[in-house]
mmCIF file of C-alpha atoms and ligand atoms in Angstrom:
data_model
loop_
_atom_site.group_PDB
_atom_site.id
_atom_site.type_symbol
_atom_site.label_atom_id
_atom_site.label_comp_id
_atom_site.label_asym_id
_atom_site.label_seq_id
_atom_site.Cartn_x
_atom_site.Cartn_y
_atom_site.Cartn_z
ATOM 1 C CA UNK O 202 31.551 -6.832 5.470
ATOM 2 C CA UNK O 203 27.947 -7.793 5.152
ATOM 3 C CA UNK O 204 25.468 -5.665 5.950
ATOM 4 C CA UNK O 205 21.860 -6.357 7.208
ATOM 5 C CA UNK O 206 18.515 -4.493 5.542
ATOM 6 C CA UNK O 207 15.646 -5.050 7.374
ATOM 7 C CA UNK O 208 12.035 -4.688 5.542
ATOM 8 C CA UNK O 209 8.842 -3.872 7.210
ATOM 9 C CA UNK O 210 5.317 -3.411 5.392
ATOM 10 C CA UNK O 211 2.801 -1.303 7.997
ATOM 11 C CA UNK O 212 -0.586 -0.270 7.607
ATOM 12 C CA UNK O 213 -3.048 -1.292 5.544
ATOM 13 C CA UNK O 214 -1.843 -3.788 3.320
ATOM 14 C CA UNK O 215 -2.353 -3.572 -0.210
ATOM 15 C CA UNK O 216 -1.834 -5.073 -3.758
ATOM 16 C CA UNK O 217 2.354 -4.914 -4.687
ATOM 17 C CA UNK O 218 3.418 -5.035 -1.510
ATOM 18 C CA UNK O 219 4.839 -8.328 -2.153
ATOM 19 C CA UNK O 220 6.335 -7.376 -5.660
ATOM 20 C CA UNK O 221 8.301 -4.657 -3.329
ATOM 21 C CA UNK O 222 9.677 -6.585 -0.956
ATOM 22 C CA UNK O 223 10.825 -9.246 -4.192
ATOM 23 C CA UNK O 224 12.363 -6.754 -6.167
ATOM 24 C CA UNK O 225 14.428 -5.397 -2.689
ATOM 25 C CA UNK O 226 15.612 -8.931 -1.734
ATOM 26 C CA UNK O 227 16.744 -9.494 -5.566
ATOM 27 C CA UNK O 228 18.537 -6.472 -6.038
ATOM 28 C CA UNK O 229 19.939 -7.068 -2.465
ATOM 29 C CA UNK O 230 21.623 -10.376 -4.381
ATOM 30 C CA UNK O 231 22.891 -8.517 -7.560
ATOM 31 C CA UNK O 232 24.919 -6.235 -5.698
ATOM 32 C CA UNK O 233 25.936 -9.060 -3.031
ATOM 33 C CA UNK O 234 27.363 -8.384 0.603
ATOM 34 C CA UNK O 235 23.608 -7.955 2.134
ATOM 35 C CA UNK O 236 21.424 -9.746 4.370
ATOM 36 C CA UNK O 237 17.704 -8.799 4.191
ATOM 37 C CA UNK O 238 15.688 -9.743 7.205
ATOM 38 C CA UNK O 239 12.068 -9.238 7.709
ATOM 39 C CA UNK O 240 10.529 -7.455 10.111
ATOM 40 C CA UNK O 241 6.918 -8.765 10.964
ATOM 41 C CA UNK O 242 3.934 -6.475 11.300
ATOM 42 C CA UNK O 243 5.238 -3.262 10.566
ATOM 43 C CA UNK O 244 6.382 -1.263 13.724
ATOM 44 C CA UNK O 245 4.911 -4.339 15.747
ATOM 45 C CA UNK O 246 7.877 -6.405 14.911
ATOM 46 C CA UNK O 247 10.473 -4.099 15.476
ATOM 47 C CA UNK O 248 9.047 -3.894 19.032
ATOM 48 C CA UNK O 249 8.629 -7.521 19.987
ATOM 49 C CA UNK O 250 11.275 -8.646 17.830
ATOM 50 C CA UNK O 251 9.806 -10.855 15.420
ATOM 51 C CA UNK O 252 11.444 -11.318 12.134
ATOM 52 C CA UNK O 253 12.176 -13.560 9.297
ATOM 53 C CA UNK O 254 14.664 -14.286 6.812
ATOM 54 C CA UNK O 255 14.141 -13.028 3.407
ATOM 55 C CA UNK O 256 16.435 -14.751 0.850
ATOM 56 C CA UNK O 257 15.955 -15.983 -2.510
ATOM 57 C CA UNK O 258 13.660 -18.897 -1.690
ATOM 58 C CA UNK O 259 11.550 -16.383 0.622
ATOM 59 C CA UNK O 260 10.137 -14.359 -2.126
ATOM 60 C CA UNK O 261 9.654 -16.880 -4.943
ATOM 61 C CA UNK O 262 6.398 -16.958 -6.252
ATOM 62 C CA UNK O 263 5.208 -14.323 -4.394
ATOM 63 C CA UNK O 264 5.407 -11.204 -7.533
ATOM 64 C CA UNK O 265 1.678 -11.977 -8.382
ATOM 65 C CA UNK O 266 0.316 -12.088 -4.883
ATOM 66 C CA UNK O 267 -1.863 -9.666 -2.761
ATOM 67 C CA UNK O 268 -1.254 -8.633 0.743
ATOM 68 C CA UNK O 269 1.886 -9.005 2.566
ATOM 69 C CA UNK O 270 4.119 -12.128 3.026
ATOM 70 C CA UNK O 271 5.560 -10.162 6.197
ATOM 71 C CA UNK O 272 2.146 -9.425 7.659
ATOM 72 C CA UNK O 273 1.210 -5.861 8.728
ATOM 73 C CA UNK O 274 -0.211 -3.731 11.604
ATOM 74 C CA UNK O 275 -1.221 0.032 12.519
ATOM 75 C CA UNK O 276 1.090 0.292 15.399
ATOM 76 C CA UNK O 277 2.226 3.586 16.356
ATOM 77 C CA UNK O 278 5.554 3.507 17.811
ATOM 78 C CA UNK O 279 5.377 7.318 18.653
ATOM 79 C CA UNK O 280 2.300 6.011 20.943
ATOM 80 C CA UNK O 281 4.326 5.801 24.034
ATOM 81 C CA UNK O 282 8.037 6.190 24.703
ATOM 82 C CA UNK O 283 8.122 2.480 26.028
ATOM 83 C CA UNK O 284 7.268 1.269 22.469
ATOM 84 C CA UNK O 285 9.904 3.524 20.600
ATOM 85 C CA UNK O 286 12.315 2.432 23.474
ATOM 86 C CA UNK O 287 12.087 -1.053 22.827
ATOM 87 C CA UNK O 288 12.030 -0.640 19.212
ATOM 88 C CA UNK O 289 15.479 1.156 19.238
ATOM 89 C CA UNK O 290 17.044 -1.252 21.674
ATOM 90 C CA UNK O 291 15.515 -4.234 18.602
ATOM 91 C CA UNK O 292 16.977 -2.365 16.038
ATOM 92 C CA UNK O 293 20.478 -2.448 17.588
ATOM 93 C CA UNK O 294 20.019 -6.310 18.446
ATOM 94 C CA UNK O 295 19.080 -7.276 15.013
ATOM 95 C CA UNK O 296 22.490 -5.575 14.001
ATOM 96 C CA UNK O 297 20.307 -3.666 11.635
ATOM 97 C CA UNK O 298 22.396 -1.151 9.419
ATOM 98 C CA UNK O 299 19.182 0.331 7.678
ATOM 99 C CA UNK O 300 15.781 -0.160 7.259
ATOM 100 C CA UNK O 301 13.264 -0.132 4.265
ATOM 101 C CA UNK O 302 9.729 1.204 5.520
ATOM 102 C CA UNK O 303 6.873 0.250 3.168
ATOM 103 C CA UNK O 304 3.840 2.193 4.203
ATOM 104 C CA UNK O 305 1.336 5.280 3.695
ATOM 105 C CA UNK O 306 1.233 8.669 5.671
ATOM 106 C CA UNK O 307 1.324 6.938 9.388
ATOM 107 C CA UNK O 308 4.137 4.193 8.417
ATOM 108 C CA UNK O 309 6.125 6.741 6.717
ATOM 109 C CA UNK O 310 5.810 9.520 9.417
ATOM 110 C CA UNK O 311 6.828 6.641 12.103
ATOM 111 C CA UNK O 312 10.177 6.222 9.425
ATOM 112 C CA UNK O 313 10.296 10.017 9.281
ATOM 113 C CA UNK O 314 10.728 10.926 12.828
ATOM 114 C CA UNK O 315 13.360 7.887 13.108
ATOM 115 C CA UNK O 316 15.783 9.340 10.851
ATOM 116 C CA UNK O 317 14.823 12.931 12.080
ATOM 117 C CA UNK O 318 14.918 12.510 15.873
ATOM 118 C CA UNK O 319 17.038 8.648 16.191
ATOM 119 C CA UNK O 320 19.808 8.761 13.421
ATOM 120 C CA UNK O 321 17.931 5.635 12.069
ATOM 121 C CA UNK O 322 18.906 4.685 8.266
ATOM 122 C CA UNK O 323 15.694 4.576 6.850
ATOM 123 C CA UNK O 324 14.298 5.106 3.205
ATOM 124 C CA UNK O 325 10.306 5.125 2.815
ATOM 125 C CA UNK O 326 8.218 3.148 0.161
ATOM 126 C CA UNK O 327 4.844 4.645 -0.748
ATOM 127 C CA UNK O 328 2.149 2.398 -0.993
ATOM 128 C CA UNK O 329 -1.737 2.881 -0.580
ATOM 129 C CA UNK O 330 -4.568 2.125 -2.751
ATOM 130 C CA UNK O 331 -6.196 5.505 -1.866
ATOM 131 C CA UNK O 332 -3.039 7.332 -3.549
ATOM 132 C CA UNK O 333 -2.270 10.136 -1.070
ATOM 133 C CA UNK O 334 1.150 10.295 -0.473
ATOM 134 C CA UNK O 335 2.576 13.686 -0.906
ATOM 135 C CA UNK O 336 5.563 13.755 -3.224
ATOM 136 C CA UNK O 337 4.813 11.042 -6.002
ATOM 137 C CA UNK O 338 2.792 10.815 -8.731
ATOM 138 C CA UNK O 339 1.068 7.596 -7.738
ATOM 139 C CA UNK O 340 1.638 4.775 -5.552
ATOM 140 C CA UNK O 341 0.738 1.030 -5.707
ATOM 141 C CA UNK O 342 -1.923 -0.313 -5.055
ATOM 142 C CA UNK O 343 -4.059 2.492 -6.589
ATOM 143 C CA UNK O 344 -4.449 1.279 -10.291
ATOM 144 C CA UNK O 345 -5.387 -2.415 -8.810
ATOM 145 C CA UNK O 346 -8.318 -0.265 -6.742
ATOM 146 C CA UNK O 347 -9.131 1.496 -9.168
ATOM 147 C CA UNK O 348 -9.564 -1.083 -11.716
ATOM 148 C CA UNK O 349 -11.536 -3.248 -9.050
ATOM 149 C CA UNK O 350 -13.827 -0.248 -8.255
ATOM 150 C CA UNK O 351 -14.273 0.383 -12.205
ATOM 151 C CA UNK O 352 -15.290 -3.086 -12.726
ATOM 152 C CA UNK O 353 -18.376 -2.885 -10.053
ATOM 153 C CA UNK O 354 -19.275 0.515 -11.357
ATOM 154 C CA UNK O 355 -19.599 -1.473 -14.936
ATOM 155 C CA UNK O 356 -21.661 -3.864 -13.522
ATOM 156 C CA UNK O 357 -23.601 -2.134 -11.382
ATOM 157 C CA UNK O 358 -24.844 -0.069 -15.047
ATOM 158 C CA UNK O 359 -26.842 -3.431 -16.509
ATOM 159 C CA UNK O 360 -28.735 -4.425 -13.312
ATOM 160 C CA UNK O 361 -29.334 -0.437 -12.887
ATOM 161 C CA UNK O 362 -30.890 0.295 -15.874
ATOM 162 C CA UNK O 363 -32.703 -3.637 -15.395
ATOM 163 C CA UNK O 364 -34.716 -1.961 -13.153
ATOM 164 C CA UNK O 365 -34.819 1.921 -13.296
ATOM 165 C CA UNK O 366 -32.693 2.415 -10.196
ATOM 166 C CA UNK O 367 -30.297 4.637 -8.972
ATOM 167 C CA UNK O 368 -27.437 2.264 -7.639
ATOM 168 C CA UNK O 369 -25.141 4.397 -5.053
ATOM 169 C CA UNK O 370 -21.119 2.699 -4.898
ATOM 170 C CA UNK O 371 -19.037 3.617 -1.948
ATOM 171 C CA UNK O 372 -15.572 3.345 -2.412
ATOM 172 C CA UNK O 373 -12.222 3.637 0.162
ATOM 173 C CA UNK O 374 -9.648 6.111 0.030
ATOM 174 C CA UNK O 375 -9.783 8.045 3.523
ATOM 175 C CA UNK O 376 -9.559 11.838 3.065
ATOM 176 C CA UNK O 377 -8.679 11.661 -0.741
ATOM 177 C CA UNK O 378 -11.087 10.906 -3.384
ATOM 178 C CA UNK O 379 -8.460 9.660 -5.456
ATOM 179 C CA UNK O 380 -10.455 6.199 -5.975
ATOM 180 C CA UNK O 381 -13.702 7.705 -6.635
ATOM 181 C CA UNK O 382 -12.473 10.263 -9.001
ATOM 182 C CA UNK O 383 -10.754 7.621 -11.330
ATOM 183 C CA UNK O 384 -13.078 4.648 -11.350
ATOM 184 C CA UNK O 385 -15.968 7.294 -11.459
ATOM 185 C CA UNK O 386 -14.017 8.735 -14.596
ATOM 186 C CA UNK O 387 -13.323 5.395 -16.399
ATOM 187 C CA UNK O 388 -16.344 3.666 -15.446
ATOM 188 C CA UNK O 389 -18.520 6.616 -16.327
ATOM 189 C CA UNK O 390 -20.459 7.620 -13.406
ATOM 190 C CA UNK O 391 -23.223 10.228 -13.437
ATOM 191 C CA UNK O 392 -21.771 11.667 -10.110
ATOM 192 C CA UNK O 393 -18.691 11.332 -8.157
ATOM 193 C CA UNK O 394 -18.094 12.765 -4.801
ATOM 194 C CA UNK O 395 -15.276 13.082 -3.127
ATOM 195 C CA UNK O 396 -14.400 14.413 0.892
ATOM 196 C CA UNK O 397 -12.600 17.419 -1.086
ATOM 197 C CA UNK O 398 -15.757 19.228 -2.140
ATOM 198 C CA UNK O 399 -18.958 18.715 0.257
ATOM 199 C CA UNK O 400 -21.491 16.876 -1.325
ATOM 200 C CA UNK O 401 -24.215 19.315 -2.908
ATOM 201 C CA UNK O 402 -27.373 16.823 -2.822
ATOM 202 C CA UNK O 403 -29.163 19.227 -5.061
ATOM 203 C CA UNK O 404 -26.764 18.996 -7.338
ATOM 204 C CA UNK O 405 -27.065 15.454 -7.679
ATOM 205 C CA UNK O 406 -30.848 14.636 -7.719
ATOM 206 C CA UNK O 407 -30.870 17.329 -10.545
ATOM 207 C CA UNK O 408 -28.146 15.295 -12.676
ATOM 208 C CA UNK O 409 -30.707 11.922 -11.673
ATOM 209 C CA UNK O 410 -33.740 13.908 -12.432
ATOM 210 C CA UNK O 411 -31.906 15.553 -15.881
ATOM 211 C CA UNK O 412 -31.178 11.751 -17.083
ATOM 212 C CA UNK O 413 -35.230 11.267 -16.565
ATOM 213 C CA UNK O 414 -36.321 13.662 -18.054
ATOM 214 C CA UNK O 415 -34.387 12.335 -21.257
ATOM 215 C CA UNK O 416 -35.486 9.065 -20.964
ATOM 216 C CA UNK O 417 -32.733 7.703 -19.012
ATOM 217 C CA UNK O 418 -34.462 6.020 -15.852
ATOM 218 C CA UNK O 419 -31.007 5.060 -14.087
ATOM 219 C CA UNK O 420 -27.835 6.648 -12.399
ATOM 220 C CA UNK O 421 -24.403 5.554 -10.753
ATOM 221 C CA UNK O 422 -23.234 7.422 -7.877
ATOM 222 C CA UNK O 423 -20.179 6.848 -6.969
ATOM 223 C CA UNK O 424 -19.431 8.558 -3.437
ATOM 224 C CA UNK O 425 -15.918 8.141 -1.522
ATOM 225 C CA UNK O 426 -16.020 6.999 1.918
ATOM 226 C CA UNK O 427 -14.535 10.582 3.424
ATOM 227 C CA UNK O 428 -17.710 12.774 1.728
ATOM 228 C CA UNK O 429 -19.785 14.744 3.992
ATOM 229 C CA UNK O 430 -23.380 16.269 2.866
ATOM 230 C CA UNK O 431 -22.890 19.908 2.682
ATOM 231 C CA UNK O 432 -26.032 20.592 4.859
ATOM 232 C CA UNK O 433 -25.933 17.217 7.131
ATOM 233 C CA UNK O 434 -24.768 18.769 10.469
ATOM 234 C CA UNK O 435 -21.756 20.977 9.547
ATOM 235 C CA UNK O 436 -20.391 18.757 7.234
ATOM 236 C CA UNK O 437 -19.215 15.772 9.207
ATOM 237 C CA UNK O 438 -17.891 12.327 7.650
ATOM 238 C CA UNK O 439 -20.036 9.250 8.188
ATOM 239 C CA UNK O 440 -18.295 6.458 10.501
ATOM 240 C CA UNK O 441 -18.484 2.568 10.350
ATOM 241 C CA UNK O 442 -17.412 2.642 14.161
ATOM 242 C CA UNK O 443 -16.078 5.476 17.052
ATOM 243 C CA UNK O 444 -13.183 3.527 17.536
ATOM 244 C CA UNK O 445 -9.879 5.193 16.694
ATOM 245 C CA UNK O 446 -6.551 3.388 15.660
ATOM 246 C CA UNK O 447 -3.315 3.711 17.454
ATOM 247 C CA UNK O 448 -2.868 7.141 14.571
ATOM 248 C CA UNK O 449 -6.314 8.290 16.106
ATOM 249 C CA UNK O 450 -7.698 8.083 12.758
ATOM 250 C CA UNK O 451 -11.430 7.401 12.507
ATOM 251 C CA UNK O 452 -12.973 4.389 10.748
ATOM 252 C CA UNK O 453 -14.970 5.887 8.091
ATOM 253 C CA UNK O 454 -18.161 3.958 6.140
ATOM 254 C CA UNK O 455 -22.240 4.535 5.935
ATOM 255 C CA UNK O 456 -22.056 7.722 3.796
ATOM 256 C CA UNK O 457 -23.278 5.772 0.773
ATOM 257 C CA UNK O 458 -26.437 4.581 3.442
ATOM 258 C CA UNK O 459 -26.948 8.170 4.127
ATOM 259 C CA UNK O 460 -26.671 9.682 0.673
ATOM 260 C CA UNK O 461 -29.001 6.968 -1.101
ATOM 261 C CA UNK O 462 -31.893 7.166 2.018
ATOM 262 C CA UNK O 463 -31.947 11.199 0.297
ATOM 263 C CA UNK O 464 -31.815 10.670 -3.076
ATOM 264 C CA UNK O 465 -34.468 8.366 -2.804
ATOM 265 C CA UNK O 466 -36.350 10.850 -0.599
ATOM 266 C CA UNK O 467 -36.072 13.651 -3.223
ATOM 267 C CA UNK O 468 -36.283 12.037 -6.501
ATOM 268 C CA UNK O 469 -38.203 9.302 -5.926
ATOM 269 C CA UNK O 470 -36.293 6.314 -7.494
ATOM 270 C CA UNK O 471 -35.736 3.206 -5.788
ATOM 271 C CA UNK O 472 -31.852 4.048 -4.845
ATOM 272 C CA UNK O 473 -29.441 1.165 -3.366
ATOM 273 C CA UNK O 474 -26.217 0.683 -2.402
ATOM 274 C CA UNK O 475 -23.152 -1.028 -2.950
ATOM 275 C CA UNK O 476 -20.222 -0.667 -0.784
ATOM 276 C CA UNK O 477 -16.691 -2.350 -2.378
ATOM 277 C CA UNK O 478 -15.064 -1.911 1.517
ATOM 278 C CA UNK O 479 -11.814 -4.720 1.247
ATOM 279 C CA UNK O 480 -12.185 -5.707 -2.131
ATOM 280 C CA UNK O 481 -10.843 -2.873 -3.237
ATOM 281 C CA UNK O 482 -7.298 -3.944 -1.154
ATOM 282 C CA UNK O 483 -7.152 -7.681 -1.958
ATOM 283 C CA UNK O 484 -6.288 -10.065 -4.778
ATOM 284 C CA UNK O 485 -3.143 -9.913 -7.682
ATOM 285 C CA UNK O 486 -1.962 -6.593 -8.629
ATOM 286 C CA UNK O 487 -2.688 -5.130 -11.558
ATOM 287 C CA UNK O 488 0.912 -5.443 -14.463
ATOM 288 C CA UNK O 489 0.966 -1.699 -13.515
ATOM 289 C CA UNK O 490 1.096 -1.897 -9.811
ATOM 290 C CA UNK O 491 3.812 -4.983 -9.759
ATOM 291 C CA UNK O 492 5.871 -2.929 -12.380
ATOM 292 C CA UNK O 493 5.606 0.227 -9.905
ATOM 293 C CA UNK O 494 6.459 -1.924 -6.949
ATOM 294 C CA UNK O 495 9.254 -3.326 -8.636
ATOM 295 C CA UNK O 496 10.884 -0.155 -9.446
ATOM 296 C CA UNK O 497 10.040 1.169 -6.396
ATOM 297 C CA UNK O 498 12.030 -1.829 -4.723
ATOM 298 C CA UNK O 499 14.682 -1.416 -6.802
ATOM 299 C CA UNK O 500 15.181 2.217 -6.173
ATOM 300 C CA UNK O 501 15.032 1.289 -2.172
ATOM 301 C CA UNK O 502 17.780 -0.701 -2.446
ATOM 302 C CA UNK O 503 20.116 1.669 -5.037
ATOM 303 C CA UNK O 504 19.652 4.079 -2.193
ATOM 304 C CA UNK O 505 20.232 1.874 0.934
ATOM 305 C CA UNK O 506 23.542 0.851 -1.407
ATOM 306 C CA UNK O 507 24.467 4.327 -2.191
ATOM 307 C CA UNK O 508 23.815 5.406 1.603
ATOM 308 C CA UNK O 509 20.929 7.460 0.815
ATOM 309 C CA UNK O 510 18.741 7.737 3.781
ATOM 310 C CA UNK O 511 16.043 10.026 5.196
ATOM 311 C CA UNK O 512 14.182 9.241 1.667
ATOM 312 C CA UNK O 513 10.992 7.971 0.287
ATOM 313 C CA UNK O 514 11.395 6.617 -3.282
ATOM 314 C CA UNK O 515 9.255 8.270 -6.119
ATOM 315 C CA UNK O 516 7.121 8.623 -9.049
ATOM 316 C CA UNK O 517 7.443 11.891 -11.217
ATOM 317 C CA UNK O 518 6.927 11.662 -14.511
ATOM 318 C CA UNK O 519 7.806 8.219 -15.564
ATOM 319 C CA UNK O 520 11.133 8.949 -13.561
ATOM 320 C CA UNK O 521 11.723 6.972 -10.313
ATOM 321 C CA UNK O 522 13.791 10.015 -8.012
ATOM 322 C CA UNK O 523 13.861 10.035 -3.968
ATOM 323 C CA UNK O 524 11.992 12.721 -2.057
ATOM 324 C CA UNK O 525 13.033 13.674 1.672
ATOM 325 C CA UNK O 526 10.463 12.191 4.091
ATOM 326 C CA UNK O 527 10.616 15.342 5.549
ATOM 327 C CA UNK O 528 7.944 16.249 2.854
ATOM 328 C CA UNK O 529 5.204 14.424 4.382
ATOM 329 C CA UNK O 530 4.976 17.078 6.820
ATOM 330 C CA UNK O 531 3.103 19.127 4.543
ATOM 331 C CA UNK O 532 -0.061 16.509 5.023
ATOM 332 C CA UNK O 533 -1.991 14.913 2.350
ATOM 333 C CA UNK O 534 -2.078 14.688 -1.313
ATOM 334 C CA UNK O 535 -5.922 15.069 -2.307
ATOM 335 C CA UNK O 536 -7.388 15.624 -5.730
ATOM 336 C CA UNK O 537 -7.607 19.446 -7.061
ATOM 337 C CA UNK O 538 -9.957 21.263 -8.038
ATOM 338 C CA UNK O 539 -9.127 21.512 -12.094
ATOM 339 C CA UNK O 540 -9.165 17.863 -12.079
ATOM 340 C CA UNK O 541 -12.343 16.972 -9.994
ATOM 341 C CA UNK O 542 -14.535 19.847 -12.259
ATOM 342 C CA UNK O 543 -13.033 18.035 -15.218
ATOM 343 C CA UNK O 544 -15.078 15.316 -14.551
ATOM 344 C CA UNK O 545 -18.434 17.163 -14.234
ATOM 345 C CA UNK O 546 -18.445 17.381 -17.875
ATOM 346 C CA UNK O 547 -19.580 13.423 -17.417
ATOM 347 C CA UNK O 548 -21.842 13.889 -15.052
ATOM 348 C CA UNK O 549 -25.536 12.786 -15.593
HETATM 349 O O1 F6P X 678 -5.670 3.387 3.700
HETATM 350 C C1 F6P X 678 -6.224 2.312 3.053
HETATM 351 C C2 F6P X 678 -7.633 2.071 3.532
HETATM 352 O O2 F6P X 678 -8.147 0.965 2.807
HETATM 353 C C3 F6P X 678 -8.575 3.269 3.437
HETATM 354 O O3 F6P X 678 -9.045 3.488 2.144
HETATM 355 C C4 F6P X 678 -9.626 2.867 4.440
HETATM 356 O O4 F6P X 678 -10.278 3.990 4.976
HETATM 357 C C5 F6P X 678 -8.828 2.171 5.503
HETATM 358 O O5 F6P X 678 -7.637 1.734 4.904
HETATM 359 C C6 F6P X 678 -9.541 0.994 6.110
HETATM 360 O O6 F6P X 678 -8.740 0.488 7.104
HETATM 361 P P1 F6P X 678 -8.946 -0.923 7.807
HETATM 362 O O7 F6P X 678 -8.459 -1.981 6.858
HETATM 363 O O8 F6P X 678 -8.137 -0.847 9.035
HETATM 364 O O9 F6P X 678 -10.412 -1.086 8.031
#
């Protein structure tokens, strides 16, 4: 008998998304007896029941491109019990036998509490560029952020030094510094701060001031979008907006602003600012993020076959495993501390 998959992408979208839902729809057709059927808009779709076919011809060509072909959304179906009601009543009406969840922390605690509190047959797909999923190694999207964010920090070094400025780049990544940490790494940064360790201003205009006093009249900051300033008013992020989503996250942004007003204040240089914002989430994948995805969609589908729910699929090692979703519970992967004071050996 035929059984039905459906495939939802929530959150923000980003690079390999489509690469996942290709590699679950082909390996759908290698084993045979499935039909995959898309749910539109993450949680959204389940709950006004829009969907679309996914066969062969639906996810040709798409490997190579950004975003999502099934469109996405922050809904919260754990908002109200009308939404999860309606959702559930969907999911029997599509005939659905499982479902594959591609999403970060909210998506993937929506798919959690399915299979947890609803019985649903559900197996979780990390995916964020900002790389904070608890229980694999990396998901997709980061290296394509990452390399984005390492390419402006390049370029931001010529016209920098051009004119004997301190250029300040704000990247995403939420809570984690993830992003930072890597593209300050590779693109070699003077400074990288990240929402794990409060931002020690000091610290910074001495690295800027350091580099001057060797000659060096320029410096790249690169601050993630979840720092706060140690002193600034106990510590609090800097928001774009005080608008929450349906998760009640806030919508962080301005703490490069903030940070270069300072530096310019204490060390005198003429500081600006770049902030990458969406860039970092659009365009092709990197090779490294479609292979990911594609192993990642692959894996989704070995355990829908094998009747392996209540799972995210995984990176450890170079070894794709599945991890219960129950692991999210223990919050967010962010970068430690051996790692983050590695990097200070770069600074300035
Ligand atoms: O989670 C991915 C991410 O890009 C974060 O890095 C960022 O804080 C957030 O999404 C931005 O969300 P939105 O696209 O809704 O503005």
């Amino acid at each position: 008998m035929t059984k039905r998959i459906g495939i939802l992408t929530g959150g923000g979208d980003c690079p390999g998304l489509n690469a996942v839902i290709r590699a679950v729809v082909r390996r759908s057709i290698f084993f045979g007896g499935y039909e995959m059927v898309g749910i539109k808009y993450g949680w959204r779709g389940l709950v006004e029941n829009e969907t679309m076919p996914l066969k062969r011809e639906n996810v040709t060509g798409i490997l190579h491109r950004g975003g999502t072909i099934l469109g996405t959304s922050r809904t919260n179906l754990y908002k109200g019990d009308e939404m999860k009601q309606k959702a559930l009543a969907n999911y029997k009406k599509m005939g659905l036998d499982a479902l594959i969840a591609l999403g970060g922390e909210d998506t993937l605690g929506v798919a959690r509490r399915l299979y947890q509190e609803e019985k649903i047959n559900v197996i979780g797909v990390p995916k964020t560029i900002d790389n904070d999923i608890i229980g694999t190694d990396f998901t997709f999207g980061f290296d394509t952020a990452v390399g984005i964010a390492t390419e402006a920090v390049d370029r931001l070094h010529s016209t920098a030094e051009s004119h004997d400025r301190v250029l300040v780049c704000e990247v995403m990544g939420r809570h984690a510094g993830w992003i930072a940490t890597y593209a300050g790494l590779a693109g070699g940064a003077d400074a990288v701060l990240i929402p794990e360790k409060p931002i020690d201003v000091d610290e910074v205009c001495r690295v800027i001031m350091n580099r001057k006093k060797q000659g060096v009249n320029f410096s790249i900051i690169v601050v993630a979008e979840g720092a706060k300033i140690k002193e600034a008013a106990s510590e609090k992020e800097v928001l774009s907006s005080q608008k929450l989503d349906d998760f009640g996250h806030v919508m962080l942004g301005g703490i490069g602003q903030v940070l270069a007003k300072v530096i310019e204040e204490k060390t005198g240089f003429d500081t600006r600012v770049t902030v990458l914002g969406h860039i970092q989430r659009g365009g092709t994948p990197t090779a490294h993020d479609r292979i990911l995805a594609t192993r990642y969609g692959v894996a989704a589908m070995d355990a829908a076959h094998a009747g392996k729910f209540g799972v995210m699929v995984a990176l450890r090692g170079n070894e794709i495993v599945t991890t219960p979703l129950a692991e999210l519970a223990k919050g967010l992967k962010t970068v430690d501390d051996t790692f983050y004071e590695m990097t200070k050996t770069f600074w300035g």
